[in-house]
Backbone as JSON, one array per atom type, in Angstrom:
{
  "sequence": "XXXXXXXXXXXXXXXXXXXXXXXXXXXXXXXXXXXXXXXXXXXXXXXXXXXXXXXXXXXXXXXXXXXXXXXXXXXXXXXXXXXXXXXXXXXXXXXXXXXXXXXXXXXXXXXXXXXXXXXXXXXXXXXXXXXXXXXXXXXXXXXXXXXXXXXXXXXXXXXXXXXXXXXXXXXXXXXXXXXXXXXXXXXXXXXXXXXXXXXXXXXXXX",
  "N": [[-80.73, 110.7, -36.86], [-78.22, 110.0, -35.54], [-78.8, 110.39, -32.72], [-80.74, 107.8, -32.83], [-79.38, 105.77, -33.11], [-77.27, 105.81, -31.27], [-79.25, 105.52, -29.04], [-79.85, 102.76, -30.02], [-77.19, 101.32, -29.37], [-77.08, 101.97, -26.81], [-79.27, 100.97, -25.97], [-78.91, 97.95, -26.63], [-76.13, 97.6, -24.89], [-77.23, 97.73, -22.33], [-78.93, 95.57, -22.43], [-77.12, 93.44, -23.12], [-75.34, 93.68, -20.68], [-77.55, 93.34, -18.4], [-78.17, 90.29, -19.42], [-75.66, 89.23, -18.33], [-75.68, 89.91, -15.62], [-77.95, 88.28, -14.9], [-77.3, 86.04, -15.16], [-74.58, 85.27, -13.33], [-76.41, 85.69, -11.41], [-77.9, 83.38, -11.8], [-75.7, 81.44, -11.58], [-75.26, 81.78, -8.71], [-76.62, 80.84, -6.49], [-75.69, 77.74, -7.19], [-73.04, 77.41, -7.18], [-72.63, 78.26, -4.5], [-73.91, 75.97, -3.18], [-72.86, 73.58, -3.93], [-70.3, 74.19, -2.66], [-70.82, 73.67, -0.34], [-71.65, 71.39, 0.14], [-72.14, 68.2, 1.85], [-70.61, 66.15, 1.3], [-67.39, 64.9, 1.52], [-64.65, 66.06, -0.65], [-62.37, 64.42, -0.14], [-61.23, 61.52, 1.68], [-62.24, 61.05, 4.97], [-59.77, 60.43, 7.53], [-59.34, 59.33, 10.44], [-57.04, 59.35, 13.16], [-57.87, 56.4, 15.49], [-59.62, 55.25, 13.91], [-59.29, 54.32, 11.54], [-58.5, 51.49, 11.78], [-60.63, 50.66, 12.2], [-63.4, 47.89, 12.08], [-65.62, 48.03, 9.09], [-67.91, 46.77, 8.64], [-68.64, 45.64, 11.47], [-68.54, 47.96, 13.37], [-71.03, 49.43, 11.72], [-73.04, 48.18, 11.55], [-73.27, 46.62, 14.51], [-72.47, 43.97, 15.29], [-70.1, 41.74, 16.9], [-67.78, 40.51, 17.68], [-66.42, 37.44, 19.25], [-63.26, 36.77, 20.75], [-61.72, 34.06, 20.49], [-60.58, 32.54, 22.83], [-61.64, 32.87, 26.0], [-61.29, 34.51, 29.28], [-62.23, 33.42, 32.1], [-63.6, 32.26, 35.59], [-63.89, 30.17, 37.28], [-66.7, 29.07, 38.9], [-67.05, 27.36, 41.08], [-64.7, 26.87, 42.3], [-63.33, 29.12, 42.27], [-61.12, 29.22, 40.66], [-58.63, 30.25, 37.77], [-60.59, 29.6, 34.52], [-60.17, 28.8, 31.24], [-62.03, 29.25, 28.8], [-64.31, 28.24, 26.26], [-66.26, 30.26, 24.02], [-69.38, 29.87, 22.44], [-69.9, 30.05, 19.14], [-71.86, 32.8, 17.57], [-74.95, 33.46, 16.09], [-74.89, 35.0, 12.97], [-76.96, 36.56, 12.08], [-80.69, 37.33, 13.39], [-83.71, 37.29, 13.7], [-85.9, 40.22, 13.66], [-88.84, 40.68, 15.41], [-90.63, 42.96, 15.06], [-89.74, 44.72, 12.64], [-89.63, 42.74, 11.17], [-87.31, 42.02, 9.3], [-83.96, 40.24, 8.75], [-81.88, 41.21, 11.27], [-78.24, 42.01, 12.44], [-76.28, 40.12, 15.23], [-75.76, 42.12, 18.43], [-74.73, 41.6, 20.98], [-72.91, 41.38, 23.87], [-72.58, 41.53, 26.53], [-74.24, 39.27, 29.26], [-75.58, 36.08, 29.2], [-73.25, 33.39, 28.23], [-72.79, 30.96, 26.11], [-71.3, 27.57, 25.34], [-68.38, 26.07, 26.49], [-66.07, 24.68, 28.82], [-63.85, 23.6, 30.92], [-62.19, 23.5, 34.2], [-59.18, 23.86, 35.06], [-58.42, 23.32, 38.05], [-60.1, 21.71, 39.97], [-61.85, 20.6, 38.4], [-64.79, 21.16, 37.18], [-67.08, 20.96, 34.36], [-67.94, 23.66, 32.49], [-70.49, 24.69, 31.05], [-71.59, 27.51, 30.04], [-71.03, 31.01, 31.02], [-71.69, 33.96, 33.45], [-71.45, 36.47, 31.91], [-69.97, 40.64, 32.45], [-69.6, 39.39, 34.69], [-68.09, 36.75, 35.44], [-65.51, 37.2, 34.58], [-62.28, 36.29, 34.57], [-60.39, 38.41, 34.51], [-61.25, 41.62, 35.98], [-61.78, 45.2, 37.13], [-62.71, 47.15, 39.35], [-64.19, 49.95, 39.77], [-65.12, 53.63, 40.7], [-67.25, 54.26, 38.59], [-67.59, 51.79, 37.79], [-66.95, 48.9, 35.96], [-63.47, 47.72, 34.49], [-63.3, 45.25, 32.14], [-61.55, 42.7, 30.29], [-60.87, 40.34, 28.2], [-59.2, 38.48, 27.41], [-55.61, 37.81, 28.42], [-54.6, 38.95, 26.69], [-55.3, 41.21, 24.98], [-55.14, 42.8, 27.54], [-52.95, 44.21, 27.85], [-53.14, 46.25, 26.04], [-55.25, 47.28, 26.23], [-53.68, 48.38, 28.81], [-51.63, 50.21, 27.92], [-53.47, 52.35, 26.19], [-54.66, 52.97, 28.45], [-51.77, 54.04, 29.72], [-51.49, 55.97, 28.22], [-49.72, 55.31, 26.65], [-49.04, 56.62, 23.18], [-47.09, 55.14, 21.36], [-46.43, 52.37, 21.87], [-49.22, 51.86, 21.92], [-49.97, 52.12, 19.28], [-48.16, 50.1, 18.15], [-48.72, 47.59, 19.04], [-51.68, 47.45, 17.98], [-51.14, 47.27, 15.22], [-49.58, 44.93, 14.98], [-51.39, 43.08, 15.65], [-55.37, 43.67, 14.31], [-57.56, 43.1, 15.44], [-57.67, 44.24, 17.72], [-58.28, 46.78, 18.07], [-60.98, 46.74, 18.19], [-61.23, 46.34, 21.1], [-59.76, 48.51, 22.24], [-61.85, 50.1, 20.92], [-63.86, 49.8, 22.15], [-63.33, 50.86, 25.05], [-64.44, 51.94, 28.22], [-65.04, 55.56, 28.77], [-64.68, 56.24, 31.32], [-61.95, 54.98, 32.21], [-60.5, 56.31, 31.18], [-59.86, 58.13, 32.4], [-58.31, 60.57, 34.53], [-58.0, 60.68, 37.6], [-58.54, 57.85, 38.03], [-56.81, 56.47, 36.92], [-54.3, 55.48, 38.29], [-55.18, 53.22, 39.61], [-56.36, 52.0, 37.97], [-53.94, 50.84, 36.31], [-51.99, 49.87, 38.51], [-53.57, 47.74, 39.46], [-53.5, 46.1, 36.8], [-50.99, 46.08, 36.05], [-50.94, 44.17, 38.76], [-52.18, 41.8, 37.87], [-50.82, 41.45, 35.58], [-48.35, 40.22, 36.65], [-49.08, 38.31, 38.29], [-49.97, 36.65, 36.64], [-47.3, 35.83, 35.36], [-46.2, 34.68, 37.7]],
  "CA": [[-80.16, 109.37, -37.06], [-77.39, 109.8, -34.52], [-80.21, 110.01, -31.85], [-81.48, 106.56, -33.04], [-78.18, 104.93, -33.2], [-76.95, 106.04, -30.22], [-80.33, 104.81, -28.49], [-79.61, 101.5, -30.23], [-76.04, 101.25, -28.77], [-77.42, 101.94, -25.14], [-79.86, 99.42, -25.59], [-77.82, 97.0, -26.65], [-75.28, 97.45, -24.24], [-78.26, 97.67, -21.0], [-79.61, 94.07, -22.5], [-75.78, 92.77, -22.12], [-75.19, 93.85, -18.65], [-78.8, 92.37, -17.4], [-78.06, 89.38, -20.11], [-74.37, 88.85, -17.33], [-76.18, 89.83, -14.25], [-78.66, 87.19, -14.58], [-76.45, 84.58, -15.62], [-74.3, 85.51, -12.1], [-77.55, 85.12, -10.66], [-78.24, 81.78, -11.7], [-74.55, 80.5, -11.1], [-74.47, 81.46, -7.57], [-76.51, 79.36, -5.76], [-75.5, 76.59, -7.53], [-71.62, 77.51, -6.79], [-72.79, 77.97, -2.71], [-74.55, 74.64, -2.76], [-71.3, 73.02, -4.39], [-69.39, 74.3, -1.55], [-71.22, 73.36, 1.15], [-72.16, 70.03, 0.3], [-71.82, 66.98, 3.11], [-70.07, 64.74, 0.92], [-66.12, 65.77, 1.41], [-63.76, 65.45, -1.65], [-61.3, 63.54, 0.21], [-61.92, 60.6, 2.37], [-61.52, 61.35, 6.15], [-59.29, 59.54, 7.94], [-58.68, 60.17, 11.94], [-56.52, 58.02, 14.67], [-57.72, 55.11, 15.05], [-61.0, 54.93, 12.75], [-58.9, 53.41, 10.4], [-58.66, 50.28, 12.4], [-62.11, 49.54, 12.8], [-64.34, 46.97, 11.03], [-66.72, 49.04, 8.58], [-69.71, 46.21, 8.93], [-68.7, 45.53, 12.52], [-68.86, 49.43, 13.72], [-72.49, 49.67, 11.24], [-74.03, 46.95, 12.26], [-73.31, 46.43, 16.13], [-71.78, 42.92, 15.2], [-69.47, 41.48, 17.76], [-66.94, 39.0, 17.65], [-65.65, 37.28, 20.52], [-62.03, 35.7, 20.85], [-61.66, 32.43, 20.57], [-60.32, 32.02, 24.19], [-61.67, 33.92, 27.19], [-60.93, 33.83, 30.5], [-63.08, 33.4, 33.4], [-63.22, 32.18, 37.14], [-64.71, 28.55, 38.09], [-67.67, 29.15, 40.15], [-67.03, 26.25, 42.15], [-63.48, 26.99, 43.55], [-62.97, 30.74, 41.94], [-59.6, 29.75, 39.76], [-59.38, 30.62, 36.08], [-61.37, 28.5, 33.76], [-60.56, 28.61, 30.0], [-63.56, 29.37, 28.24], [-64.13, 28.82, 24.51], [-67.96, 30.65, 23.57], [-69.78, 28.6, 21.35], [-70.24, 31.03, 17.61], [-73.17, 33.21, 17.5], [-75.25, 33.57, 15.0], [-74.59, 36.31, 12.22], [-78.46, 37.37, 12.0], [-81.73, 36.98, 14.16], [-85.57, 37.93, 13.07], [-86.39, 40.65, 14.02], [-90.55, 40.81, 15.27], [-91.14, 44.19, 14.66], [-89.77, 45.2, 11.31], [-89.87, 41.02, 9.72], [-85.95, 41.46, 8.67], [-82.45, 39.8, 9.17], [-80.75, 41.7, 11.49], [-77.16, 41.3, 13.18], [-76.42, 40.22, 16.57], [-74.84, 42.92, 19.1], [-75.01, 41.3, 22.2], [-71.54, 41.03, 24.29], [-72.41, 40.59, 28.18], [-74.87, 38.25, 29.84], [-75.13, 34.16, 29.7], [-72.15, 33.35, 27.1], [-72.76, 29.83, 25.89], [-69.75, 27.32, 25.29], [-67.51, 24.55, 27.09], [-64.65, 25.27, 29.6], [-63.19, 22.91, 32.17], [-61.75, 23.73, 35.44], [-57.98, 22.64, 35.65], [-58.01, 22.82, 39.93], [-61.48, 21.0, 40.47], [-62.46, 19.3, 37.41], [-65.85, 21.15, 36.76], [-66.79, 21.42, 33.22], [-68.75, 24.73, 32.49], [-71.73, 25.18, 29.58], [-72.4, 28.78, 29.91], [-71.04, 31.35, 31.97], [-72.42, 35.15, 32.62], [-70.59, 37.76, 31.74], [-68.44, 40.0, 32.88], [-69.47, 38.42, 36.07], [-67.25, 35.11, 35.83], [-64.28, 37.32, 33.95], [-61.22, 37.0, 35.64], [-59.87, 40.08, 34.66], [-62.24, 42.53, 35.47], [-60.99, 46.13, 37.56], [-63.81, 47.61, 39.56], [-63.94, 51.72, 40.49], [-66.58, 54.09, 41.32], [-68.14, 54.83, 37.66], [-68.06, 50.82, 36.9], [-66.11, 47.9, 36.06], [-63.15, 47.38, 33.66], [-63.0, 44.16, 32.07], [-61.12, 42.33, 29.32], [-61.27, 38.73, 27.54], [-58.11, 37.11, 27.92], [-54.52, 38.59, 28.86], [-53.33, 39.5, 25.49], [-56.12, 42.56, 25.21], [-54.98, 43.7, 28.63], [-51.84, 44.84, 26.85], [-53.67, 47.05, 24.8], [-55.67, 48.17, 27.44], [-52.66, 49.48, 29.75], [-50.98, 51.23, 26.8], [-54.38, 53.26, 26.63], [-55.45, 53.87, 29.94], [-51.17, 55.41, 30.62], [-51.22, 57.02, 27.51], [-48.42, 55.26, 25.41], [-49.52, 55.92, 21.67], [-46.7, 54.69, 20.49], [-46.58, 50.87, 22.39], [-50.54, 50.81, 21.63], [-49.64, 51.59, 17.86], [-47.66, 48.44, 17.41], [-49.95, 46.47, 19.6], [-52.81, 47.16, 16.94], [-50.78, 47.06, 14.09], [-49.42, 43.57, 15.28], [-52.9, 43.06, 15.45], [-56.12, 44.88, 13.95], [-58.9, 42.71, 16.4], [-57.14, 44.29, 19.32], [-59.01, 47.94, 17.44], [-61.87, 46.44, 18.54], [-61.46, 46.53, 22.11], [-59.36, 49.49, 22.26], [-62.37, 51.28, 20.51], [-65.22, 50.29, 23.32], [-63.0, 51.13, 26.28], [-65.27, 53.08, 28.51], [-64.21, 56.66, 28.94], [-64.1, 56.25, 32.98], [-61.14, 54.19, 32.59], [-59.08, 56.77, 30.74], [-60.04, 59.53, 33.52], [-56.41, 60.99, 35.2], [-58.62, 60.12, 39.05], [-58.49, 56.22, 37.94], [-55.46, 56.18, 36.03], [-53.36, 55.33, 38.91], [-55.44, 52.48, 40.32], [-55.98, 50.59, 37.19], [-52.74, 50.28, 36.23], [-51.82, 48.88, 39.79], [-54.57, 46.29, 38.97], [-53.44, 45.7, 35.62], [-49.61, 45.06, 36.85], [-50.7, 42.71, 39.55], [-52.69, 41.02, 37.11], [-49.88, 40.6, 34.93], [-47.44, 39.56, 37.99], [-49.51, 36.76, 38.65], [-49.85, 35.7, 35.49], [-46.17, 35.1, 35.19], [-45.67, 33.56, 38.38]],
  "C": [[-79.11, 109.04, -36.02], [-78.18, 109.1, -33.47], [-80.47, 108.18, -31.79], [-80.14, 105.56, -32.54], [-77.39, 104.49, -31.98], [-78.22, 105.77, -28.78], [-79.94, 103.59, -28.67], [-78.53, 100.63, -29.8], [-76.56, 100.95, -27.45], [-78.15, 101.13, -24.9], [-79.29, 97.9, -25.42], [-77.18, 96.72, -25.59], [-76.1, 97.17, -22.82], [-78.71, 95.72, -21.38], [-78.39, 93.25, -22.17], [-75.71, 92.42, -20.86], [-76.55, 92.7, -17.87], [-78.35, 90.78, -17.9], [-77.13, 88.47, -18.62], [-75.16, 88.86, -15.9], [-76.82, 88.84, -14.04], [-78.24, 85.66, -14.5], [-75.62, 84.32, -14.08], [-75.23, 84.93, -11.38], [-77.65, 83.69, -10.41], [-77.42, 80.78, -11.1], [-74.39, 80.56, -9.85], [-74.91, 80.81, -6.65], [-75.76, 78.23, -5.6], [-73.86, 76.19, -6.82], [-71.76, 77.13, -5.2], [-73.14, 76.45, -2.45], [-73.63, 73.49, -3.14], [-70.22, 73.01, -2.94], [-69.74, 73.82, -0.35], [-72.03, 72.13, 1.36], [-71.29, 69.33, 1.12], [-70.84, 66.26, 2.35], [-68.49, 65.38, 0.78], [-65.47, 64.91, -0.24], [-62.89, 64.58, -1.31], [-61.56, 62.66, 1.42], [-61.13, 61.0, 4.44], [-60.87, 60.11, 6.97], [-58.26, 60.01, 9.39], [-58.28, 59.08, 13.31], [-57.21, 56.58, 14.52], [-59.35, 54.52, 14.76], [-60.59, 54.24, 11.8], [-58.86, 52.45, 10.21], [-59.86, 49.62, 12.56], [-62.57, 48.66, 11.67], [-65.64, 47.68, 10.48], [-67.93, 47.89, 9.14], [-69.4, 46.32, 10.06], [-69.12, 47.09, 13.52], [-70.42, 50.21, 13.14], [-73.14, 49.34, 11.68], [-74.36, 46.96, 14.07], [-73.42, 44.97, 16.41], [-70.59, 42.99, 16.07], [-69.38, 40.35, 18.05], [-66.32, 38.81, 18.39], [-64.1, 36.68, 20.18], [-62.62, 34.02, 21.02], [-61.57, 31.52, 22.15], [-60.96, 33.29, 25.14], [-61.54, 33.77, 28.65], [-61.51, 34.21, 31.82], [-62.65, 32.7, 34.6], [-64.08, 31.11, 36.99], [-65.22, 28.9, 38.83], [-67.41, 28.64, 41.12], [-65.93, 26.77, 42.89], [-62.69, 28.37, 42.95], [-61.36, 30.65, 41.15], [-59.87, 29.65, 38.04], [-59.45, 29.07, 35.76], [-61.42, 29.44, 32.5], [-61.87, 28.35, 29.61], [-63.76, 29.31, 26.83], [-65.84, 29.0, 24.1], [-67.99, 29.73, 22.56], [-70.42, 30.44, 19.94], [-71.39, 31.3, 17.75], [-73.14, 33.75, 16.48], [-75.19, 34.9, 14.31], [-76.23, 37.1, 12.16], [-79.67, 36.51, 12.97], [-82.52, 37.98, 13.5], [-85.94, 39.24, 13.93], [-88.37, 40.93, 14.32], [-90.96, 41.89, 14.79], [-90.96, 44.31, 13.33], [-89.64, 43.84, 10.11], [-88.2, 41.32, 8.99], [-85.19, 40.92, 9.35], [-81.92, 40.71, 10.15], [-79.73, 41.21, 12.5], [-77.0, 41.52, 14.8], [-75.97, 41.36, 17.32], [-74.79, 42.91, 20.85], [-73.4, 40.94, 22.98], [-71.9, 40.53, 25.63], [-74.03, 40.17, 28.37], [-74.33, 36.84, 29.19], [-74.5, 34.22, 27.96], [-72.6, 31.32, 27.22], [-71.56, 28.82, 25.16], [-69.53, 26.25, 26.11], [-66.43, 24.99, 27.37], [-64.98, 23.95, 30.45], [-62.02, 23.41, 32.89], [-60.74, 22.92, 35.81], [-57.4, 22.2, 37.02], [-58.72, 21.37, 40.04], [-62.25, 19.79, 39.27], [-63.77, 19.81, 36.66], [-65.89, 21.63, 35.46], [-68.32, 22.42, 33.19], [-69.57, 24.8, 30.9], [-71.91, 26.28, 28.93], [-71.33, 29.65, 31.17], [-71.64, 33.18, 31.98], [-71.21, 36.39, 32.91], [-71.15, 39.14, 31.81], [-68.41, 39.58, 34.08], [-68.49, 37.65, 36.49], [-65.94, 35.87, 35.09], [-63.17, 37.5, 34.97], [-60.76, 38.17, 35.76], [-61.11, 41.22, 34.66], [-61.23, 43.41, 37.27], [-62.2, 46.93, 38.32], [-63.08, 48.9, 40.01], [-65.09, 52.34, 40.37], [-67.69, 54.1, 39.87], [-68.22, 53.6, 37.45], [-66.6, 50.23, 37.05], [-65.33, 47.86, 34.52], [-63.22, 45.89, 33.71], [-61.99, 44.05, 30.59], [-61.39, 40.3, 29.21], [-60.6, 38.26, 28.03], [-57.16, 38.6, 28.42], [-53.62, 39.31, 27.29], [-54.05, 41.02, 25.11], [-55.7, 43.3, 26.3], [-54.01, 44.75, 28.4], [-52.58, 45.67, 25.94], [-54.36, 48.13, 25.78], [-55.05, 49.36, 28.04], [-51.96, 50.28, 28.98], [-52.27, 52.19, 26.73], [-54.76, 53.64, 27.26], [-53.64, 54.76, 30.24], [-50.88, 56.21, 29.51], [-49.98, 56.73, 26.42], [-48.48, 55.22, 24.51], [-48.54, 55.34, 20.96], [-46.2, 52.66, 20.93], [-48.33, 50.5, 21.82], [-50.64, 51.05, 19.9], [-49.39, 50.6, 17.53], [-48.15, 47.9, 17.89], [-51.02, 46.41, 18.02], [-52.45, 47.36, 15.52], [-50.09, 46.07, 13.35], [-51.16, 43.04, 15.03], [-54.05, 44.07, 15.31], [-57.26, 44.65, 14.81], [-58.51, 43.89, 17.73], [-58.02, 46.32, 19.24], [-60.09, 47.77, 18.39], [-62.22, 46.8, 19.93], [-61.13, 47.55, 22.99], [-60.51, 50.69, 22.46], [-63.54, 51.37, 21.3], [-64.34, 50.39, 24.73], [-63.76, 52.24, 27.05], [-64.58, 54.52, 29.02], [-63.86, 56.55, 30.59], [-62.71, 55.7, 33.07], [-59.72, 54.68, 32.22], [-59.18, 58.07, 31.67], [-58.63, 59.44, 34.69], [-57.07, 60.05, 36.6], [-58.52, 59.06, 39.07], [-57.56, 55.96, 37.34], [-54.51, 54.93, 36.85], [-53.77, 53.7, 39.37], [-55.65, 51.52, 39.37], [-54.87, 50.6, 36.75], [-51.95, 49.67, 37.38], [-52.1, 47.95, 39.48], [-53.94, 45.96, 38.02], [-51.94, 44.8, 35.75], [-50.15, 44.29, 37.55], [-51.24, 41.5, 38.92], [-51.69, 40.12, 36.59], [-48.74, 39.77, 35.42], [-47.53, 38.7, 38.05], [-49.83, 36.1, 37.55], [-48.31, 34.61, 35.46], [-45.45, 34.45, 36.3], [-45.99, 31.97, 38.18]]
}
C-alpha cells in the first residue's frame, strides 16, 4: 500500500510539473510577440516632425503662399506673383480614384504685374522666374518670397535656436524647412549660400 501511494504521489506531482511546463510553453511566444510588436506604446515624437502637416506629409499635397516672388521676363525686375489655387484632387486614369495634387515646380498659373515695365504676367515657370533662387554644383536653392529665406539661413548656418522661433512664430514655414535639399546644408556650400542669402537680403532693404 505504501508502494501504491507513493506511486500515486509521484504521479501526481510529474502531471503538475508537465501541467506548468506547458502552460510556460504556451505563454512564451505570446509574451515575445507582445514585445516585439511595431506599434510603440508611446507616440514618437522627433525635432521637427512635430511641425509637419499629417495629410500634407501623406498625401504629397502642397500649398503655395499666397505671395511669391519672381523676375519679369521682359525687363528681369521682381514681379509679385499671386498663383491661382490648385485643385485639392485630380482623377487619376489608372486606378479611377480622387487623388491629391503634389505638383510644386513647372508653369504656375496666376496674375502678377510688373511695377518697372507694366507687363502683366498669367503664368510663370518655376523655379525658373524665382527671384530668389542660389545656384551651386549639386543644384539650385530656391525660396518663395523673402520671409522663408529667414528660415532658410537659420538652417543652412545651423542656428536651432533662431529657426525654433521662426517656426514657432509660424508652423507653414515647417513646410519649407522640411523639403530643403540636403546639398544646401553640406559644410562645402555653407559658406557661399549664406553670402547669397545676405546679399539678397541687403538689397532687399535698400
Amino acid at each position: 500500500m505504501l508502494v501504491a501511494a507513493a506511486s500515486t504521489v509521484c504521479a501526481s506531482f510529474l502531471h503538475l510539473v508537465g501541467a506548468r511546463w506547458r502552460q510556460k510553453s504556451t505563454l512564451g511566444p505570446t509574451v515575445s510577440t507582445i514585445a516585439m510588436s511595431d506599434d510603440p506604446i508611446f507616440p514618437r515624437r522627433r525635432s521637427i516632425r512635430r511641425f509637419w502637416n499629417p495629410v500634407e506629409s501623406r498625401y504629397y499635397a502642397y500649398e503655395r503662399p499666397p505671395i511669391i516672388e519672381a523676375l519679369c521676363d521682359r525687363c528681369g525686375q521682381p514681379l509679385p506673383f499671386r498663383p491661382a489655387p490648385t485643385p485639392t484632387h485630380r482623377h487619376n486614369p489608372d486606378s479611377g480614384d480622387l487623388v491629391l495634387r503634389g505638383d510644386i515646380c513647372g508653369l504656375i498659373a496666376g496674375h502678377g504685374a510688373c511695377g518697372t515695365c507694366g507687363r502683366v504676367s498669367t503664368s510663370v515657370q518655376w523655379p525658373e522666374a524665382a527671384r530668389i533662387k542660389i545656384s551651386v554644383p549639386e543644384g539650385i536653392l530656391w525660396s518663395w518670397n523673402t520671409e522663408q529665406l529667414f528660415a532658410i539661413r537659420a538652417l543652412v548656418a545651423g542656428d536651432k535656436v533662431l529657426l525654433r522661433k521662426l517656426l514657432l512664430s509660424d508652423w507653414r514655414l515647417a513646410r519649407i524647412v522640411g523639403r530643403i535639399p540636403k546639398f544646401a546644408t553640406l559644410k562645402r556650400n555653407r559658406i557661399r549660400i549664406l553670402r547669397s542669402i545676405d546679399g539678397l537680403l541687403q538689397g532687399r532693404n535698400r
